């Protein structure tokens, strides 16, 4: 170690002394070479190589770098430190040119180069030796990998030495896996000849096709990519030729191996780097180079298109993408030779649906290249499009989604590589060629378009920039015009000056439509019927695509905010549309006269052009647009559909205009013209054709007026301007009222027998709906200013609503499905909207019409409340809104008498309507809302009227389900009134209700009395639930009634008589068949009693313990007796509507007595539990406990035993420890119940015992023995 350290210090000192003191060549000859040779020999014979020896080795090999120090006075700052040396100092490495003190040896000694080669060969020989590899790595890092050696020494070496070093480094990199050798190779200044020699060398093995050879080849290719710029500067095609030759060799199927595809990818990548560095070559490449380029392009095409059976196609997507890029670079080198080859490559890429990315790469790279260089070869865009469509047509298994994606790529590629004008022309050509190809594929007289095809046509504008979409419209329209003229007149209007790369002559277009993209045949005019239909379908579809452009929001916005340039384009489009409209209208007239075929198609084409023209007019600046609309609606010769569309466009344009802008005033000036249209005389006695025009114009005018009113007046924030603008709409009042009054005459539903009658009816509906909606907006604006027309407005509206409800009822019963129900629903919704506006904005003037509105077929009608469709739900919501508006807008003192009268109409004795009770629910809903909106002082005087309405609901004779709904609604209304009364007002009100109920009469024939008792206890339960302890004074007045009801129920349902000693008058017991009706009030009574007892328990139980406990005893005994009741199967128990499974699971006894499913509706056990909770002391609990134990001991009926133990468990749960004083009395009975045959009873008994043990804190097992 000491020797190595000393030598290292000595060598570094000599180096630092400078070249003059110790020349590098002498140091190397006297010591360096010998020690280097010694290290070579030692490395193969020892396994030890300590750090000190490594430091000495590094010091020696630094001599091979050839760096000398010329001036010893250089500051230390120029020294680059590379790491610690074994001597403890810093090992130094010098950068050439950093200072004048650093230089290179003038003549690199041959012994140094020979030692380098000798060492590299020794490393290859001992490639498995770690010490050798370590030394080699040091050599690579400190010498060969340094820029000073690579750039300064290596180029001066002899060619043979350079070649030897290169081959040895490649071998070390590939066979010995020494990564630093690869880094050295990347830093060497390669020449073309060296690259070629290395690729063909047997020494480097790069010429072999085995794994080692492919590894060496990829290493060389990596160096090519690294030095692509310098290699590309050398003239000639020698290196690319060698690389293409190597690519061809590796691509042969007979030589293809596992690693070949990666090697091919590396070759293509390196070639691409070379050609990118070369740039485009505008000069003539020469015959030899041209021949080479042609050969190379054919090779690439064969690798991409699978046209050569000898060559293995490329596999990976990356290799294909790189190959496509290389092909485009070749095209830039020689477009005349390569451009034609792009088409088959693109066709091949299209067929690869499983690799969409490859298809995208191919389209995005090849299409721009083709468009750039194909014009030089005489090819046109049409050649490319026809080739694409030809390939697509041959691939039947391609999905439509892939088709659409492919065309999206194509359009994107075209637009990206052209200026906006050429891009727009290209897009128009793609559209024309695409639709033509689809027409060829369809081949039918009446084309049935595929949904995906129509989707693509609709989506096409969204793929493009708005300006390109607009600009593409003009060449598309010109293409349509030329096709129409050629196919029907035989004139080819395309001049020779217009023929260019984008040309698509009408003759060529017809050829694609008729013969497809792969054939070229002469077109014989006139066209046959089928061919003519295909051409007309193409024209119609292209017009439809243009219309879709103007439906795009971005395009519409762009046209409205057009600058001068865009405005000129829009004007040209409008002019072209006008020409087309005129020309097609002329052909349409000829077809109508019997000259030729295709008349139906031309009808549709002309209409589509007119619609598109109107769309464009709608997008024009507002002054021009309004002038065009005014001209249309004033022209009586224009078709009514066009006029209607113009008016609707006016409304649509108004909704998109800022109401604060000056343009809003221009729209308001249109109101007078619209009023003129709306004020026409609608004579319904005329036939449908005569009636159609004025009806359509009136409906459209009302709709437009409504829209203008909403946009420019109702939504305006300034009240002053609103008043100013509202003057414009004053004439509308008269037009609306007169129109509705006229339409109300004879508007009654009847079965329509003809299409003509149905058409007239639908027109009436549309006019009524639009006029009613316009009236709603007008009322919202004018409010009290509309009082003069209010009778002419409200009366027809009410008549329309009644007639519509009558018609809907008939239709529902007849299950009509002819489209009329939708029309009737439309009338209902619009009329309700108008009535809502009146009720909300001028409710004080709406009151005289409410009584007429509240008829059975008026507002309460179920035809307005039922339905599941969106339209019917909207009607229901609007009817609810009108209910609310009436109840909140009209004072309760005025509304209550009207509602009371309406209730008598629906529920009174004179009512003959079926199911009229349903309409009464609406009346009570309005009454409840009105009560809630009224003040307490208003309700007091109205109590009588309200009670009269409620009594009619409570007395109504109906089935159980209806009675439940009626009483629930009536109780809600009653509670709304009670909550507005004081406690002093409540007691006389309740006394009056008790008086209305009458005495407890057990006569089976008096069903009205039974209904009154049921209703009374139902409303009492509702009031008790809401008022709680406040209601207890009222309950004090009916305790005797409670006892009588319970005793009546016990006498009817329990076979045993009352206990002895009870001197109480026996109640007459009804016959068995009338039991259910006689005790119909039992369940609401139980609920009322339970709620009152719970409220009393919360207040301390003073109410039930009143009269020294007599009240408690009076209630307890009949209530306890009912535990043994026999409940008939037909007994009505709430809730009535249950899941089917629950109805089968529980008997009437279980529901009424035990409380199964009746927790919220009243039952015996819950009532007994509440009684025990309110009693609150042991003395009162004892008789209750005795009654429960007596029920538990019933030997004949297990359900009674179950009721007893269940009631006991419920009381224990409620009272807890307080009830444990009575537990000893219960234990003998519980002991017997634990051995009962019924498992449910045993389980309940066990739970009682467990609860007792938990509360007492001790086991009861001994007490149960």
JSON list of C-alpha atoms in Angstrom, two decimals, residues 237-360:
[
{"chain": "A", "resi": 237, "resn": "UNK", "atom": "CA", "xyz": [-27.03, 8.04, -50.07]},
{"chain": "A", "resi": 238, "resn": "UNK", "atom": "CA", "xyz": [-24.43, 5.45, -49.07]},
{"chain": "A", "resi": 239, "resn": "UNK", "atom": "CA", "xyz": [-25.36, 5.16, -45.43]},
{"chain": "A", "resi": 240, "resn": "UNK", "atom": "CA", "xyz": [-29.16, 5.21, -45.95]},
{"chain": "A", "resi": 241, "resn": "UNK", "atom": "CA", "xyz": [-28.73, 2.59, -48.70]},
{"chain": "A", "resi": 242, "resn": "UNK", "atom": "CA", "xyz": [-26.84, 0.29, -46.33]},
{"chain": "A", "resi": 243, "resn": "UNK", "atom": "CA", "xyz": [-29.46, 0.81, -43.63]},
{"chain": "A", "resi": 244, "resn": "UNK", "atom": "CA", "xyz": [-32.36, 0.14, -46.03]},
{"chain": "A", "resi": 245, "resn": "UNK", "atom": "CA", "xyz": [-30.53, -2.96, -47.25]},
{"chain": "A", "resi": 246, "resn": "UNK", "atom": "CA", "xyz": [-30.16, -4.10, -43.65]},
{"chain": "A", "resi": 247, "resn": "UNK", "atom": "CA", "xyz": [-33.86, -3.37, -43.07]},
{"chain": "A", "resi": 248, "resn": "UNK", "atom": "CA", "xyz": [-34.80, -5.47, -46.09]},
{"chain": "A", "resi": 249, "resn": "UNK", "atom": "CA", "xyz": [-32.61, -8.34, -44.91]},
{"chain": "A", "resi": 250, "resn": "UNK", "atom": "CA", "xyz": [-34.14, -8.34, -41.44]},
{"chain": "A", "resi": 251, "resn": "UNK", "atom": "CA", "xyz": [-37.67, -8.10, -42.86]},
{"chain": "A", "resi": 252, "resn": "UNK", "atom": "CA", "xyz": [-37.45, -11.29, -44.85]},
{"chain": "A", "resi": 253, "resn": "UNK", "atom": "CA", "xyz": [-39.69, -13.93, -43.38]},
{"chain": "A", "resi": 254, "resn": "UNK", "atom": "CA", "xyz": [-36.98, -16.57, -43.63]},
{"chain": "A", "resi": 255, "resn": "UNK", "atom": "CA", "xyz": [-34.60, -14.55, -41.42]},
{"chain": "A", "resi": 256, "resn": "UNK", "atom": "CA", "xyz": [-37.18, -13.12, -39.01]},
{"chain": "A", "resi": 257, "resn": "UNK", "atom": "CA", "xyz": [-36.50, -13.84, -35.31]},
{"chain": "A", "resi": 258, "resn": "UNK", "atom": "CA", "xyz": [-37.85, -12.64, -31.98]},
{"chain": "A", "resi": 259, "resn": "UNK", "atom": "CA", "xyz": [-35.58, -9.60, -31.71]},
{"chain": "A", "resi": 260, "resn": "UNK", "atom": "CA", "xyz": [-35.81, -8.64, -35.35]},
{"chain": "A", "resi": 261, "resn": "UNK", "atom": "CA", "xyz": [-38.83, -6.38, -35.02]},
{"chain": "A", "resi": 262, "resn": "UNK", "atom": "CA", "xyz": [-37.10, -4.23, -32.41]},
{"chain": "A", "resi": 263, "resn": "UNK", "atom": "CA", "xyz": [-34.00, -4.01, -34.60]},
{"chain": "A", "resi": 264, "resn": "UNK", "atom": "CA", "xyz": [-36.16, -2.95, -37.55]},
{"chain": "A", "resi": 265, "resn": "UNK", "atom": "CA", "xyz": [-37.77, -0.29, -35.40]},
{"chain": "A", "resi": 266, "resn": "UNK", "atom": "CA", "xyz": [-34.31, 1.03, -34.49]},
{"chain": "A", "resi": 267, "resn": "UNK", "atom": "CA", "xyz": [-33.26, 1.10, -38.16]},
{"chain": "A", "resi": 268, "resn": "UNK", "atom": "CA", "xyz": [-36.40, 3.02, -39.15]},
{"chain": "A", "resi": 269, "resn": "UNK", "atom": "CA", "xyz": [-35.95, 5.41, -36.26]},
{"chain": "A", "resi": 270, "resn": "UNK", "atom": "CA", "xyz": [-32.33, 6.08, -37.23]},
{"chain": "A", "resi": 271, "resn": "UNK", "atom": "CA", "xyz": [-33.24, 6.56, -40.87]},
{"chain": "A", "resi": 272, "resn": "UNK", "atom": "CA", "xyz": [-35.95, 8.99, -39.83]},
{"chain": "A", "resi": 273, "resn": "UNK", "atom": "CA", "xyz": [-33.42, 10.96, -37.79]},
{"chain": "A", "resi": 274, "resn": "UNK", "atom": "CA", "xyz": [-31.08, 11.10, -40.78]},
{"chain": "A", "resi": 275, "resn": "UNK", "atom": "CA", "xyz": [-33.74, 12.29, -43.21]},
{"chain": "A", "resi": 276, "resn": "UNK", "atom": "CA", "xyz": [-35.11, 14.85, -40.76]},
{"chain": "A", "resi": 277, "resn": "UNK", "atom": "CA", "xyz": [-31.57, 16.23, -40.40]},
{"chain": "A", "resi": 278, "resn": "UNK", "atom": "CA", "xyz": [-31.12, 16.29, -44.17]},
{"chain": "A", "resi": 279, "resn": "UNK", "atom": "CA", "xyz": [-34.26, 18.37, -44.65]},
{"chain": "A", "resi": 280, "resn": "UNK", "atom": "CA", "xyz": [-36.26, 18.58, -47.89]},
{"chain": "A", "resi": 281, "resn": "UNK", "atom": "CA", "xyz": [-34.32, 18.39, -51.14]},
{"chain": "A", "resi": 282, "resn": "UNK", "atom": "CA", "xyz": [-35.72, 20.63, -53.82]},
{"chain": "A", "resi": 283, "resn": "UNK", "atom": "CA", "xyz": [-33.06, 19.77, -56.47]},
{"chain": "A", "resi": 284, "resn": "UNK", "atom": "CA", "xyz": [-33.23, 16.83, -58.83]},
{"chain": "A", "resi": 285, "resn": "UNK", "atom": "CA", "xyz": [-31.82, 13.87, -56.87]},
{"chain": "A", "resi": 286, "resn": "UNK", "atom": "CA", "xyz": [-30.38, 12.21, -59.97]},
{"chain": "A", "resi": 287, "resn": "UNK", "atom": "CA", "xyz": [-31.25, 8.90, -61.56]},
{"chain": "A", "resi": 288, "resn": "UNK", "atom": "CA", "xyz": [-29.26, 6.74, -59.16]},
{"chain": "A", "resi": 289, "resn": "UNK", "atom": "CA", "xyz": [-30.63, 8.40, -56.04]},
{"chain": "A", "resi": 290, "resn": "UNK", "atom": "CA", "xyz": [-34.11, 8.50, -57.54]},
{"chain": "A", "resi": 291, "resn": "UNK", "atom": "CA", "xyz": [-33.91, 4.79, -58.18]},
{"chain": "A", "resi": 292, "resn": "UNK", "atom": "CA", "xyz": [-32.75, 4.23, -54.60]},
{"chain": "A", "resi": 293, "resn": "UNK", "atom": "CA", "xyz": [-35.58, 6.38, -53.20]},
{"chain": "A", "resi": 294, "resn": "UNK", "atom": "CA", "xyz": [-38.13, 4.52, -55.28]},
{"chain": "A", "resi": 295, "resn": "UNK", "atom": "CA", "xyz": [-36.79, 1.20, -54.04]},
{"chain": "A", "resi": 296, "resn": "UNK", "atom": "CA", "xyz": [-36.78, 2.36, -50.45]},
{"chain": "A", "resi": 297, "resn": "UNK", "atom": "CA", "xyz": [-40.34, 3.66, -50.64]},
{"chain": "A", "resi": 298, "resn": "UNK", "atom": "CA", "xyz": [-41.50, 0.32, -52.07]},
{"chain": "A", "resi": 299, "resn": "UNK", "atom": "CA", "xyz": [-39.84, -1.44, -49.14]},
{"chain": "A", "resi": 300, "resn": "UNK", "atom": "CA", "xyz": [-41.60, 0.81, -46.62]},
{"chain": "A", "resi": 301, "resn": "UNK", "atom": "CA", "xyz": [-44.93, 0.36, -48.38]},
{"chain": "A", "resi": 302, "resn": "UNK", "atom": "CA", "xyz": [-44.51, -3.42, -48.28]},
{"chain": "A", "resi": 303, "resn": "UNK", "atom": "CA", "xyz": [-43.78, -3.25, -44.55]},
{"chain": "A", "resi": 304, "resn": "UNK", "atom": "CA", "xyz": [-46.90, -1.19, -43.95]},
{"chain": "A", "resi": 305, "resn": "UNK", "atom": "CA", "xyz": [-49.41, -2.54, -46.46]},
{"chain": "A", "resi": 306, "resn": "UNK", "atom": "CA", "xyz": [-48.62, -6.29, -46.35]},
{"chain": "A", "resi": 307, "resn": "UNK", "atom": "CA", "xyz": [-48.52, -6.43, -50.13]},
{"chain": "A", "resi": 308, "resn": "UNK", "atom": "CA", "xyz": [-45.24, -8.46, -50.29]},
{"chain": "A", "resi": 309, "resn": "UNK", "atom": "CA", "xyz": [-45.47, -12.07, -49.25]},
{"chain": "A", "resi": 310, "resn": "UNK", "atom": "CA", "xyz": [-41.70, -12.30, -48.79]},
{"chain": "A", "resi": 311, "resn": "UNK", "atom": "CA", "xyz": [-41.50, -9.43, -46.29]},
{"chain": "A", "resi": 312, "resn": "UNK", "atom": "CA", "xyz": [-42.68, -9.62, -42.70]},
{"chain": "A", "resi": 313, "resn": "UNK", "atom": "CA", "xyz": [-44.98, -6.64, -41.98]},
{"chain": "A", "resi": 314, "resn": "UNK", "atom": "CA", "xyz": [-44.26, -4.37, -39.06]},
{"chain": "A", "resi": 315, "resn": "UNK", "atom": "CA", "xyz": [-45.86, -5.51, -35.85]},
{"chain": "A", "resi": 316, "resn": "UNK", "atom": "CA", "xyz": [-45.75, -2.79, -33.20]},
{"chain": "A", "resi": 317, "resn": "UNK", "atom": "CA", "xyz": [-47.69, 0.45, -33.40]},
{"chain": "A", "resi": 318, "resn": "UNK", "atom": "CA", "xyz": [-44.54, 2.47, -32.74]},
{"chain": "A", "resi": 319, "resn": "UNK", "atom": "CA", "xyz": [-42.68, 0.89, -35.64]},
{"chain": "A", "resi": 320, "resn": "UNK", "atom": "CA", "xyz": [-45.60, 1.60, -37.94]},
{"chain": "A", "resi": 321, "resn": "UNK", "atom": "CA", "xyz": [-45.81, 5.20, -36.78]},
{"chain": "A", "resi": 322, "resn": "UNK", "atom": "CA", "xyz": [-42.07, 5.72, -37.35]},
{"chain": "A", "resi": 323, "resn": "UNK", "atom": "CA", "xyz": [-42.29, 4.05, -40.74]},
{"chain": "A", "resi": 324, "resn": "UNK", "atom": "CA", "xyz": [-45.10, 6.41, -41.75]},
{"chain": "A", "resi": 325, "resn": "UNK", "atom": "CA", "xyz": [-43.01, 9.40, -40.74]},
{"chain": "A", "resi": 326, "resn": "UNK", "atom": "CA", "xyz": [-40.05, 8.03, -42.71]},
{"chain": "A", "resi": 327, "resn": "UNK", "atom": "CA", "xyz": [-42.19, 7.57, -45.78]},
{"chain": "A", "resi": 328, "resn": "UNK", "atom": "CA", "xyz": [-43.32, 11.20, -45.57]},
{"chain": "A", "resi": 329, "resn": "UNK", "atom": "CA", "xyz": [-39.67, 12.28, -45.32]},
{"chain": "A", "resi": 330, "resn": "UNK", "atom": "CA", "xyz": [-38.85, 10.27, -48.44]},
{"chain": "A", "resi": 331, "resn": "UNK", "atom": "CA", "xyz": [-41.75, 11.97, -50.16]},
{"chain": "A", "resi": 332, "resn": "UNK", "atom": "CA", "xyz": [-40.25, 15.36, -49.37]},
{"chain": "A", "resi": 333, "resn": "UNK", "atom": "CA", "xyz": [-36.96, 14.14, -50.90]},
{"chain": "A", "resi": 334, "resn": "UNK", "atom": "CA", "xyz": [-38.58, 12.93, -54.10]},
{"chain": "A", "resi": 335, "resn": "UNK", "atom": "CA", "xyz": [-42.30, 13.71, -54.32]},
{"chain": "A", "resi": 336, "resn": "UNK", "atom": "CA", "xyz": [-42.61, 12.59, -57.92]},
{"chain": "A", "resi": 337, "resn": "UNK", "atom": "CA", "xyz": [-41.56, 9.07, -56.96]},
{"chain": "A", "resi": 338, "resn": "UNK", "atom": "CA", "xyz": [-43.06, 8.63, -53.49]},
{"chain": "A", "resi": 339, "resn": "UNK", "atom": "CA", "xyz": [-46.38, 10.54, -53.46]},
{"chain": "A", "resi": 340, "resn": "UNK", "atom": "CA", "xyz": [-48.17, 7.80, -55.37]},
{"chain": "A", "resi": 341, "resn": "UNK", "atom": "CA", "xyz": [-47.08, 5.21, -52.80]},
{"chain": "A", "resi": 342, "resn": "UNK", "atom": "CA", "xyz": [-48.81, 7.06, -49.97]},
{"chain": "A", "resi": 343, "resn": "UNK", "atom": "CA", "xyz": [-52.25, 5.94, -51.11]},
{"chain": "A", "resi": 344, "resn": "UNK", "atom": "CA", "xyz": [-51.77, 2.16, -50.65]},
{"chain": "A", "resi": 345, "resn": "UNK", "atom": "CA", "xyz": [-50.14, 2.76, -47.28]},
{"chain": "A", "resi": 346, "resn": "UNK", "atom": "CA", "xyz": [-53.12, 4.82, -46.17]},
{"chain": "A", "resi": 347, "resn": "UNK", "atom": "CA", "xyz": [-55.50, 2.15, -47.45]},
{"chain": "A", "resi": 348, "resn": "UNK", "atom": "CA", "xyz": [-53.66, -0.49, -45.46]},
{"chain": "A", "resi": 349, "resn": "UNK", "atom": "CA", "xyz": [-53.71, 1.60, -42.29]},
{"chain": "A", "resi": 350, "resn": "UNK", "atom": "CA", "xyz": [-57.46, 2.12, -42.57]},
{"chain": "A", "resi": 351, "resn": "UNK", "atom": "CA", "xyz": [-58.14, -1.62, -42.37]},
{"chain": "A", "resi": 352, "resn": "UNK", "atom": "CA", "xyz": [-56.49, -1.90, -38.93]},
{"chain": "A", "resi": 353, "resn": "UNK", "atom": "CA", "xyz": [-59.51, -1.17, -36.74]},
{"chain": "A", "resi": 354, "resn": "UNK", "atom": "CA", "xyz": [-57.93, -2.83, -33.69]},
{"chain": "A", "resi": 355, "resn": "UNK", "atom": "CA", "xyz": [-55.13, -0.28, -33.67]},
{"chain": "A", "resi": 356, "resn": "UNK", "atom": "CA", "xyz": [-56.87, 3.06, -33.93]},
{"chain": "A", "resi": 357, "resn": "UNK", "atom": "CA", "xyz": [-53.74, 4.96, -32.97]},
{"chain": "A", "resi": 358, "resn": "UNK", "atom": "CA", "xyz": [-51.88, 3.62, -36.00]},
{"chain": "A", "resi": 359, "resn": "UNK", "atom": "CA", "xyz": [-54.77, 4.72, -38.21]},
{"chain": "A", "resi": 360, "resn": "UNK", "atom": "CA", "xyz": [-54.71, 8.17, -36.66]}
]
